[in-house]
JSON list of C-alpha atoms in Angstrom, two decimals:
[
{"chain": "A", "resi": 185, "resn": "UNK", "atom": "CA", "xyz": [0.00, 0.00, 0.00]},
{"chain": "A", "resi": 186, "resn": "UNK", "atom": "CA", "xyz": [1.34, 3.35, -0.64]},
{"chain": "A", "resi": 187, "resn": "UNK", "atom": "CA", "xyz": [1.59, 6.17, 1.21]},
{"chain": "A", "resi": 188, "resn": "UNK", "atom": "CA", "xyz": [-0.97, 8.11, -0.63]},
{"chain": "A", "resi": 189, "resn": "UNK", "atom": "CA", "xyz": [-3.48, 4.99, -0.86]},
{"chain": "A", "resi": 190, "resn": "UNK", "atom": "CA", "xyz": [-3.46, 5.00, 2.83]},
{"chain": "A", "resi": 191, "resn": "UNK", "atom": "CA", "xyz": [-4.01, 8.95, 2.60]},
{"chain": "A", "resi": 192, "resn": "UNK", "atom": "CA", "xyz": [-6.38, 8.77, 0.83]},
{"chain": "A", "resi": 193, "resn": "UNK", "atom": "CA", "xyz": [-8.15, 6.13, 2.59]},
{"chain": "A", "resi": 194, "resn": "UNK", "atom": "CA", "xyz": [-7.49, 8.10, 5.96]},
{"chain": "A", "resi": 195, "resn": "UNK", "atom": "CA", "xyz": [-9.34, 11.06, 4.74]},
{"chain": "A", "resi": 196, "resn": "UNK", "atom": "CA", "xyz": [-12.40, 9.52, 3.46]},
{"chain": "A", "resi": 197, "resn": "UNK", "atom": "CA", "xyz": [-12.77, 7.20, 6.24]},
{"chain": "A", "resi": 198, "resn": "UNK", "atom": "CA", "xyz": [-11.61, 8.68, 9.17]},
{"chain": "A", "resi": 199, "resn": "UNK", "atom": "CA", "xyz": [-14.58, 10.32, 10.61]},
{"chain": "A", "resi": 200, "resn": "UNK", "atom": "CA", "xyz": [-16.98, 8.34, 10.31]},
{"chain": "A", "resi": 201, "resn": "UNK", "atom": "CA", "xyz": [-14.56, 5.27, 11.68]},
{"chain": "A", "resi": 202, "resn": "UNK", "atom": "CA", "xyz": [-14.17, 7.57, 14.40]},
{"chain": "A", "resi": 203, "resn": "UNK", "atom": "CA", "xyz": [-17.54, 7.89, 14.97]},
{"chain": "A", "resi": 204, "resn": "UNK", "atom": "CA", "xyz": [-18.21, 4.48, 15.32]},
{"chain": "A", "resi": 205, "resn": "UNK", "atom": "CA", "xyz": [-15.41, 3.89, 17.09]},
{"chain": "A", "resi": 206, "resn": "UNK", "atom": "CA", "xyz": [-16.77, 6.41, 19.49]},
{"chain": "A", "resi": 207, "resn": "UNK", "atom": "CA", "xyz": [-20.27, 5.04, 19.79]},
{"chain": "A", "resi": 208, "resn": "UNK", "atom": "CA", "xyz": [-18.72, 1.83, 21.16]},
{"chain": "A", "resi": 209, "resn": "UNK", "atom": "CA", "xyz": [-16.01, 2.98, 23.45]},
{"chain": "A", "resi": 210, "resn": "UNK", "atom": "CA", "xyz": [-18.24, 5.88, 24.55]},
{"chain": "A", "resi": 211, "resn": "UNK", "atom": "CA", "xyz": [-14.60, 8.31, 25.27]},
{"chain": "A", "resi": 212, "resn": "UNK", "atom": "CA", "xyz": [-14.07, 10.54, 22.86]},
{"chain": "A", "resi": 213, "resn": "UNK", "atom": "CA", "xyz": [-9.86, 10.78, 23.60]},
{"chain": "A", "resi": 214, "resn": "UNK", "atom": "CA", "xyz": [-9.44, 7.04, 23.35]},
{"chain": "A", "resi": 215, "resn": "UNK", "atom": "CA", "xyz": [-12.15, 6.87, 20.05]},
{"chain": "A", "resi": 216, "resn": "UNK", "atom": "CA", "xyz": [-9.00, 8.86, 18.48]},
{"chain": "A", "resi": 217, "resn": "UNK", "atom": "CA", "xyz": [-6.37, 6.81, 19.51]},
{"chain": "A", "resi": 218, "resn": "UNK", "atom": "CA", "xyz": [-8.75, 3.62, 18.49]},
{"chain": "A", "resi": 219, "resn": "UNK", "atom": "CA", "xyz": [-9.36, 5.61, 15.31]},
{"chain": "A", "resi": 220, "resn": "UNK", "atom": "CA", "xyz": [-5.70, 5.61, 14.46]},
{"chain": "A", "resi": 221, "resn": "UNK", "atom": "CA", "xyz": [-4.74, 2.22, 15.67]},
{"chain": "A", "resi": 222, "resn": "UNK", "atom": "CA", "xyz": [-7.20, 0.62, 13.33]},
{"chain": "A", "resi": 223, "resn": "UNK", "atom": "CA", "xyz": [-5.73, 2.63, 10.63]},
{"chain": "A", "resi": 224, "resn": "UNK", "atom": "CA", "xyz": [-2.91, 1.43, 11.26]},
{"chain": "A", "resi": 225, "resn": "UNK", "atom": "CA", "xyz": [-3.76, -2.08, 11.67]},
{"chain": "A", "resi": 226, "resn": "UNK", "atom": "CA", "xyz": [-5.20, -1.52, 8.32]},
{"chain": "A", "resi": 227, "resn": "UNK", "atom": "CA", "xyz": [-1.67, -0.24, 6.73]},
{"chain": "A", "resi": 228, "resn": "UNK", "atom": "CA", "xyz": [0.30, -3.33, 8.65]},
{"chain": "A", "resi": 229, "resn": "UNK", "atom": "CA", "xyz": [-2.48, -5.82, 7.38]},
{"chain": "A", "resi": 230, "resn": "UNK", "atom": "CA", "xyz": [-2.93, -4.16, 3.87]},
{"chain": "A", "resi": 231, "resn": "UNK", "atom": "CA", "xyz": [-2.10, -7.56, 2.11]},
{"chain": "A", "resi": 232, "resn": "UNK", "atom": "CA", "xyz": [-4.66, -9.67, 3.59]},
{"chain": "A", "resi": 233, "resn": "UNK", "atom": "CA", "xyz": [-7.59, -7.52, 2.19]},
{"chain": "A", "resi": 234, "resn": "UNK", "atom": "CA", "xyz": [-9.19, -9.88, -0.44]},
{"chain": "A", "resi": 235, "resn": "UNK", "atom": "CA", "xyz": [-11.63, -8.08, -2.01]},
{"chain": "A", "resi": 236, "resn": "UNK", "atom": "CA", "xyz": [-14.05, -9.99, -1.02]},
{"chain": "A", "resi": 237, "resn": "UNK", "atom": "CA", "xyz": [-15.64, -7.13, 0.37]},
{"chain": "A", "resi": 238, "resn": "UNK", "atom": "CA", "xyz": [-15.96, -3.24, 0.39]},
{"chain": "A", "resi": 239, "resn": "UNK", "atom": "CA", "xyz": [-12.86, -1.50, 1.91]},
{"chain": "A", "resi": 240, "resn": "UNK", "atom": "CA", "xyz": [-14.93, 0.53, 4.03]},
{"chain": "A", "resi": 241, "resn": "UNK", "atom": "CA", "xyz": [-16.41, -2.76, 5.18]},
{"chain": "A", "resi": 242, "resn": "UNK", "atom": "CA", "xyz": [-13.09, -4.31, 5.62]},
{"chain": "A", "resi": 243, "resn": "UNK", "atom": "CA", "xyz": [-11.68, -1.02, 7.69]},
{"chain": "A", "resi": 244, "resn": "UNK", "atom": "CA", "xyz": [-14.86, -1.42, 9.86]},
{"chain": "A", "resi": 245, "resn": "UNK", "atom": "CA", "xyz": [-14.30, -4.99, 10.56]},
{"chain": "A", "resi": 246, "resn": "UNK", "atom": "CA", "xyz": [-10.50, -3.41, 11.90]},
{"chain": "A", "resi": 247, "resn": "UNK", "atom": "CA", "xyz": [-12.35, -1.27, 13.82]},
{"chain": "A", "resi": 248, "resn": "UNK", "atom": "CA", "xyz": [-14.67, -3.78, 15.50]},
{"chain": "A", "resi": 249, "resn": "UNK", "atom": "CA", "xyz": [-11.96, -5.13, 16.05]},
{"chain": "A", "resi": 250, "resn": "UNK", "atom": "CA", "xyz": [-9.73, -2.86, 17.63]},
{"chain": "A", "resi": 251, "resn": "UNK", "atom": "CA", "xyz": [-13.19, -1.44, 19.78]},
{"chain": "A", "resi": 252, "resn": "UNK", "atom": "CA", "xyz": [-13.53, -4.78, 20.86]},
{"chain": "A", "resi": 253, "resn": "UNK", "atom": "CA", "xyz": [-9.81, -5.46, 21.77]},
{"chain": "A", "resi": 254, "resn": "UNK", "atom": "CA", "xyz": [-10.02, -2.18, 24.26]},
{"chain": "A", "resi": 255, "resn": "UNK", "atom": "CA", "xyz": [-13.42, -2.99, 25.83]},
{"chain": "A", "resi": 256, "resn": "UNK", "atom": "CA", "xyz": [-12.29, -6.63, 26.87]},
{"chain": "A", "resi": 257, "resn": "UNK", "atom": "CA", "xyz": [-9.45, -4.86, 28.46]},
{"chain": "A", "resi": 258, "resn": "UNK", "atom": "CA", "xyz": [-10.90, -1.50, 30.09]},
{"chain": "A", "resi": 259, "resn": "UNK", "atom": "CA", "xyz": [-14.05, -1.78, 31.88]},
{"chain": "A", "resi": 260, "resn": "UNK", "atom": "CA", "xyz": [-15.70, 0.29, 33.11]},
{"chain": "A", "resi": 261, "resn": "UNK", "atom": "CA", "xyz": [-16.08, 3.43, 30.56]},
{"chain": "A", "resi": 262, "resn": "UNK", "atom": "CA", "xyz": [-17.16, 6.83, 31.10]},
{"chain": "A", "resi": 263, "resn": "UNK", "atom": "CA", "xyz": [-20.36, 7.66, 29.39]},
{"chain": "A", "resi": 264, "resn": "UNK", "atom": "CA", "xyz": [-19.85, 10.83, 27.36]},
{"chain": "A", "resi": 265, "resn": "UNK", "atom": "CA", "xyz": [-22.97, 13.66, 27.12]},
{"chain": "A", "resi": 266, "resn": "UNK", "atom": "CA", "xyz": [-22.60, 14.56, 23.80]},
{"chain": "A", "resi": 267, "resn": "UNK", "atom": "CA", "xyz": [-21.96, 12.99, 20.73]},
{"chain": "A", "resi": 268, "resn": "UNK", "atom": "CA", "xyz": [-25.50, 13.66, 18.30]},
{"chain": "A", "resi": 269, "resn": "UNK", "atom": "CA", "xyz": [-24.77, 17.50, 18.38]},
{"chain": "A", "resi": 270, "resn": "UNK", "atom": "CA", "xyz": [-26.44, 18.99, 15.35]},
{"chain": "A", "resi": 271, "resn": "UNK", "atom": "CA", "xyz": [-25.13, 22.14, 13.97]},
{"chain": "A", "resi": 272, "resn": "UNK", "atom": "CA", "xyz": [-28.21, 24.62, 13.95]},
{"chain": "A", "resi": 273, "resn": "UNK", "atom": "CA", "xyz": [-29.31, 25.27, 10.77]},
{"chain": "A", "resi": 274, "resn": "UNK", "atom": "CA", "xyz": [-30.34, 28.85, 9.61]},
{"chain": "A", "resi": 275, "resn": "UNK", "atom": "CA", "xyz": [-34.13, 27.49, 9.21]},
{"chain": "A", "resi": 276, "resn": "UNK", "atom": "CA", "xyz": [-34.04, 26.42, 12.82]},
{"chain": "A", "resi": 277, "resn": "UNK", "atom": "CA", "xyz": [-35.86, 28.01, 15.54]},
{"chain": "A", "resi": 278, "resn": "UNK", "atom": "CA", "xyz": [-34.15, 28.05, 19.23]},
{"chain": "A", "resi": 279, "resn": "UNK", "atom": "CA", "xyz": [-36.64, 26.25, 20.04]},
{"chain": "A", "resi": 280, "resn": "UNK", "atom": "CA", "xyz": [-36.91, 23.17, 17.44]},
{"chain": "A", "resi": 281, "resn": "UNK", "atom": "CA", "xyz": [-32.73, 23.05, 17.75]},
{"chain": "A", "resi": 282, "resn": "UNK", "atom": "CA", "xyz": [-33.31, 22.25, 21.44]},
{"chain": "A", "resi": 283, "resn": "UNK", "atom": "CA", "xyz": [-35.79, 19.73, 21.13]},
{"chain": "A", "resi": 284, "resn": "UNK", "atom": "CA", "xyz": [-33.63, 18.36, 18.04]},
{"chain": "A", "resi": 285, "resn": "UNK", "atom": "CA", "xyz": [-30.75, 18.53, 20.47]},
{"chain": "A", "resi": 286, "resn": "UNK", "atom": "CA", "xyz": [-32.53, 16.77, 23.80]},
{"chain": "A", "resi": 287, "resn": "UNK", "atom": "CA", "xyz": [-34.13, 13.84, 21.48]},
{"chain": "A", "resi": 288, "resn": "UNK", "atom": "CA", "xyz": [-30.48, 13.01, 19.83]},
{"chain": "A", "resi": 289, "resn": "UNK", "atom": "CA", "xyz": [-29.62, 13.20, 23.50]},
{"chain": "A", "resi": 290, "resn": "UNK", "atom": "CA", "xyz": [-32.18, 10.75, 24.30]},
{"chain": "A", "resi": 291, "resn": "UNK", "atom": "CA", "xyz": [-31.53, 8.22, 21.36]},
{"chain": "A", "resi": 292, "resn": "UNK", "atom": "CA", "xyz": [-27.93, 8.17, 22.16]},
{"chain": "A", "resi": 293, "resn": "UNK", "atom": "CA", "xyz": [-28.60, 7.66, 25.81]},
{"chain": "A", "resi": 294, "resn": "UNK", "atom": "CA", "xyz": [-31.55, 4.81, 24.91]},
{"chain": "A", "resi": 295, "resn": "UNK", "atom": "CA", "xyz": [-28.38, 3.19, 22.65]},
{"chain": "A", "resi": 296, "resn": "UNK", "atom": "CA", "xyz": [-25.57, 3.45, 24.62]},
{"chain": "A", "resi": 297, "resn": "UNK", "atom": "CA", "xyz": [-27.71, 1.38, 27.69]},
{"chain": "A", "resi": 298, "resn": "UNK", "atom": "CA", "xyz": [-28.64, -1.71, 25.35]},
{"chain": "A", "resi": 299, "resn": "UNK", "atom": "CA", "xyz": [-26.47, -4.61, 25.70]},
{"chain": "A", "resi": 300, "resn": "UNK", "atom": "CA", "xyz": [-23.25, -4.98, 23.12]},
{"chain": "A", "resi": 301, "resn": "UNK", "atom": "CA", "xyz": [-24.81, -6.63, 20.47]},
{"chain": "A", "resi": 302, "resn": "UNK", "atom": "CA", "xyz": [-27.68, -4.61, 19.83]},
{"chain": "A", "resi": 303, "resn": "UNK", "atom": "CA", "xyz": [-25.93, -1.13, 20.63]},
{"chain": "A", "resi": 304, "resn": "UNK", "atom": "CA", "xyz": [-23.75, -2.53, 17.40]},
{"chain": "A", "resi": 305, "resn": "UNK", "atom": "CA", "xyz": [-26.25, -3.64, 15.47]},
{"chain": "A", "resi": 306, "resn": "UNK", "atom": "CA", "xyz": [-27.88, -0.65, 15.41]},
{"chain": "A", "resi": 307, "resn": "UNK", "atom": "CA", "xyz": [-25.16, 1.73, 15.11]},
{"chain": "A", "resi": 308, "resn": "UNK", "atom": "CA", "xyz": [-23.64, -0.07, 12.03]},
{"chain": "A", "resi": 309, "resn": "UNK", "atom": "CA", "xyz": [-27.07, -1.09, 10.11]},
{"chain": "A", "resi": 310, "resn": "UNK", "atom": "CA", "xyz": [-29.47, 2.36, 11.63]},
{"chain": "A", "resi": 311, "resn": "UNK", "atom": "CA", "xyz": [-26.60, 4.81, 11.80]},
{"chain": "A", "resi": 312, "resn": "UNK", "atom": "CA", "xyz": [-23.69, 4.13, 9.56]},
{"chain": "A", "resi": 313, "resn": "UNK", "atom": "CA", "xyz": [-26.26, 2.81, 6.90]},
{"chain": "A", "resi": 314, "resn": "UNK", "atom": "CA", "xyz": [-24.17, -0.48, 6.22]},
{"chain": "A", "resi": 315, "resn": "UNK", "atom": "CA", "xyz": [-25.88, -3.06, 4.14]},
{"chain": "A", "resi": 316, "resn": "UNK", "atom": "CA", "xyz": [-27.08, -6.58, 6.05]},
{"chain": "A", "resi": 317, "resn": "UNK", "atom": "CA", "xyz": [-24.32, -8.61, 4.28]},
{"chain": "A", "resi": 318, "resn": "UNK", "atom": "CA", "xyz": [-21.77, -5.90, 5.01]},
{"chain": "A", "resi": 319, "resn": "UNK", "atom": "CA", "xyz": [-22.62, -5.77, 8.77]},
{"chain": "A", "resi": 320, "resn": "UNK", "atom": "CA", "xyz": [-22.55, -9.67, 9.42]},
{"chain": "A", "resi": 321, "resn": "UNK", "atom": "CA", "xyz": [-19.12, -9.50, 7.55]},
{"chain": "A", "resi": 322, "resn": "UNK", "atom": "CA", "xyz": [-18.26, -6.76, 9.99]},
{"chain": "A", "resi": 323, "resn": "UNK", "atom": "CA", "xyz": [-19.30, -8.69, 12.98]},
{"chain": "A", "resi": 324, "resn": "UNK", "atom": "CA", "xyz": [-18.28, -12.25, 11.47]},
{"chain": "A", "resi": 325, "resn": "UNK", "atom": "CA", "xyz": [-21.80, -13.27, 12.06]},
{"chain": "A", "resi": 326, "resn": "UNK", "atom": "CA", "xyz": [-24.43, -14.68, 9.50]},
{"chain": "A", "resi": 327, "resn": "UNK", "atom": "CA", "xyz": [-27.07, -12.75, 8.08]},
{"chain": "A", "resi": 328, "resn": "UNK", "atom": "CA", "xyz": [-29.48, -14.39, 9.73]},
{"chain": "A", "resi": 329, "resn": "UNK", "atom": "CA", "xyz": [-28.17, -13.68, 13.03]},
{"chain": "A", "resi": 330, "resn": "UNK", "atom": "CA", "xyz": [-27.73, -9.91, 12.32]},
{"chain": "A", "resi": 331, "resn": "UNK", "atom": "CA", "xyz": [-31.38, -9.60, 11.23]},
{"chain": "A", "resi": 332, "resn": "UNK", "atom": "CA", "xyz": [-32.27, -11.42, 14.75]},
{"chain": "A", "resi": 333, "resn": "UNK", "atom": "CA", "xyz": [-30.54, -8.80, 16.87]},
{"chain": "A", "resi": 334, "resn": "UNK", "atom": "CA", "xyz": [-30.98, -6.58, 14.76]},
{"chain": "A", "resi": 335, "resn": "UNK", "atom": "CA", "xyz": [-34.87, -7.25, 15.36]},
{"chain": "A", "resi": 336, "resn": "UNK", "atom": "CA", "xyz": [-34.68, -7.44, 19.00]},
{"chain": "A", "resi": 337, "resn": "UNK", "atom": "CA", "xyz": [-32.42, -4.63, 19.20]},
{"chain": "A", "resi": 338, "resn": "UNK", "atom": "CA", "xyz": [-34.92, -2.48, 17.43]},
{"chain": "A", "resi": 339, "resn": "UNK", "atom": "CA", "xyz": [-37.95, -3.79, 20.12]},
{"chain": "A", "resi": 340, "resn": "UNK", "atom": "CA", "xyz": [-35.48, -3.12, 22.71]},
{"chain": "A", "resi": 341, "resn": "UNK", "atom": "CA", "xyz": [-34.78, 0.46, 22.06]},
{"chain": "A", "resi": 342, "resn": "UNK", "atom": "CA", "xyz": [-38.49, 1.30, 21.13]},
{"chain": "A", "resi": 343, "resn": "UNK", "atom": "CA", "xyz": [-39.02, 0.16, 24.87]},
{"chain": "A", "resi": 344, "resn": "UNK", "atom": "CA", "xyz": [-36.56, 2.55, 26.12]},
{"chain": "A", "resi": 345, "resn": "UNK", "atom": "CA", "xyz": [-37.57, 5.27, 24.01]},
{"chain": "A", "resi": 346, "resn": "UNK", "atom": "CA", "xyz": [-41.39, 4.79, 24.85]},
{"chain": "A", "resi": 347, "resn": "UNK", "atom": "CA", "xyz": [-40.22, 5.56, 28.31]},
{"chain": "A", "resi": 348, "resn": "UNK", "atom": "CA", "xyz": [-39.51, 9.22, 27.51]},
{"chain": "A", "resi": 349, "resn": "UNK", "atom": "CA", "xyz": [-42.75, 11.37, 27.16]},
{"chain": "A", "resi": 350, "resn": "UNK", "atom": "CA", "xyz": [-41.65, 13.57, 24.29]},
{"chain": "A", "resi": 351, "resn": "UNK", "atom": "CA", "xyz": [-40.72, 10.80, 21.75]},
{"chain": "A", "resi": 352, "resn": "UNK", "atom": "CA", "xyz": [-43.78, 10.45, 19.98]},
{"chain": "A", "resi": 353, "resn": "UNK", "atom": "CA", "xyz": [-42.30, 9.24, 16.41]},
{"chain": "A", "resi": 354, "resn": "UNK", "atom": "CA", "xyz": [-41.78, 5.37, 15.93]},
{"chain": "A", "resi": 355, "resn": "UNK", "atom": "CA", "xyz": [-38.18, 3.88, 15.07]},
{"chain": "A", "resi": 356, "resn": "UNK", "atom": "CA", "xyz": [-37.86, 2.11, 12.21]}
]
């Protein structure tokens, strides 16, 4: 891999690896170290990719990875307050960016309490919009199983959201 492949690769990649990343670990300083470390996992491992998938779905299976290697070895983590910040737009009352603002609160609270599996499910298939082949790759599970969880997930987090008074819109 060359120096500019892997340049290239950082910049459209990087933030939203990051993001994930940062979903699972819930720490925004050690998301960036993560972040880079599964870059360069990536750059180390570069001749094992295959092709057999998407490199975006390959660099997320590093990243799994590398999320999964930290949280077996640092329990607990700190829950961080703000990750779905939404940059007001000029159409946007005070008032609507608020309650914009509180509900992503909400959601990412409702996520971050469901157990492992289904926090992941739902962040790669609801959030980072990966395909149902590309997340059971990412997970090495079958697609069967990731439409399970991914099902039970979904009832699980409509339970927790029900809970809240304001949410009136269903997830889907």
């Amino acid at each position: 891999m060359k120096e500019g492949e892997l340049e290239a690769l950082y910049n459209s990649y990087h933030q939203t690896i990051f993001k994930f990343i940062f979903m699972m670990v819930k720490d925004y300083q050690q998301a960036e170290d993560l972040t880079h470390e599964a870059f360069i996992r990536a750059y180390k491992n570069h001749h094992k990719f295959n092709n057999l998938s998407s490199v975006k779905t390959w660099l997320f299976r590093i990243a799994h990875n590398v999320s999964i290697d930290y949280l077996r070895k640092k329990r607990p983590i700190h829950l961080v307050q703000e990750f779905f910040q939404r940059k007001q737009a000029a159409d946007f009352s005070p008032e609507t960016t608020l309650h914009l603002k509180e509900r992503s609160q909400k959601l990412y609270e409702a996520i971050v309490d469901l157990k492992e599996s289904h926090r992941k499910v739902i962040i790669l298939r609801k959030i980072k919009g990966f395909t149902l082949i590309e997340t059971a790759e990412i997970l090495n599970w079958t697609p069967n199983k990731v439409k399970a969880v991914q099902y039970r997930a979904m009832q699980a987090l409509e339970r927790k959201l029900s809970k809240e008074v304001y949410w009136h819109e269903k997830i889907d």
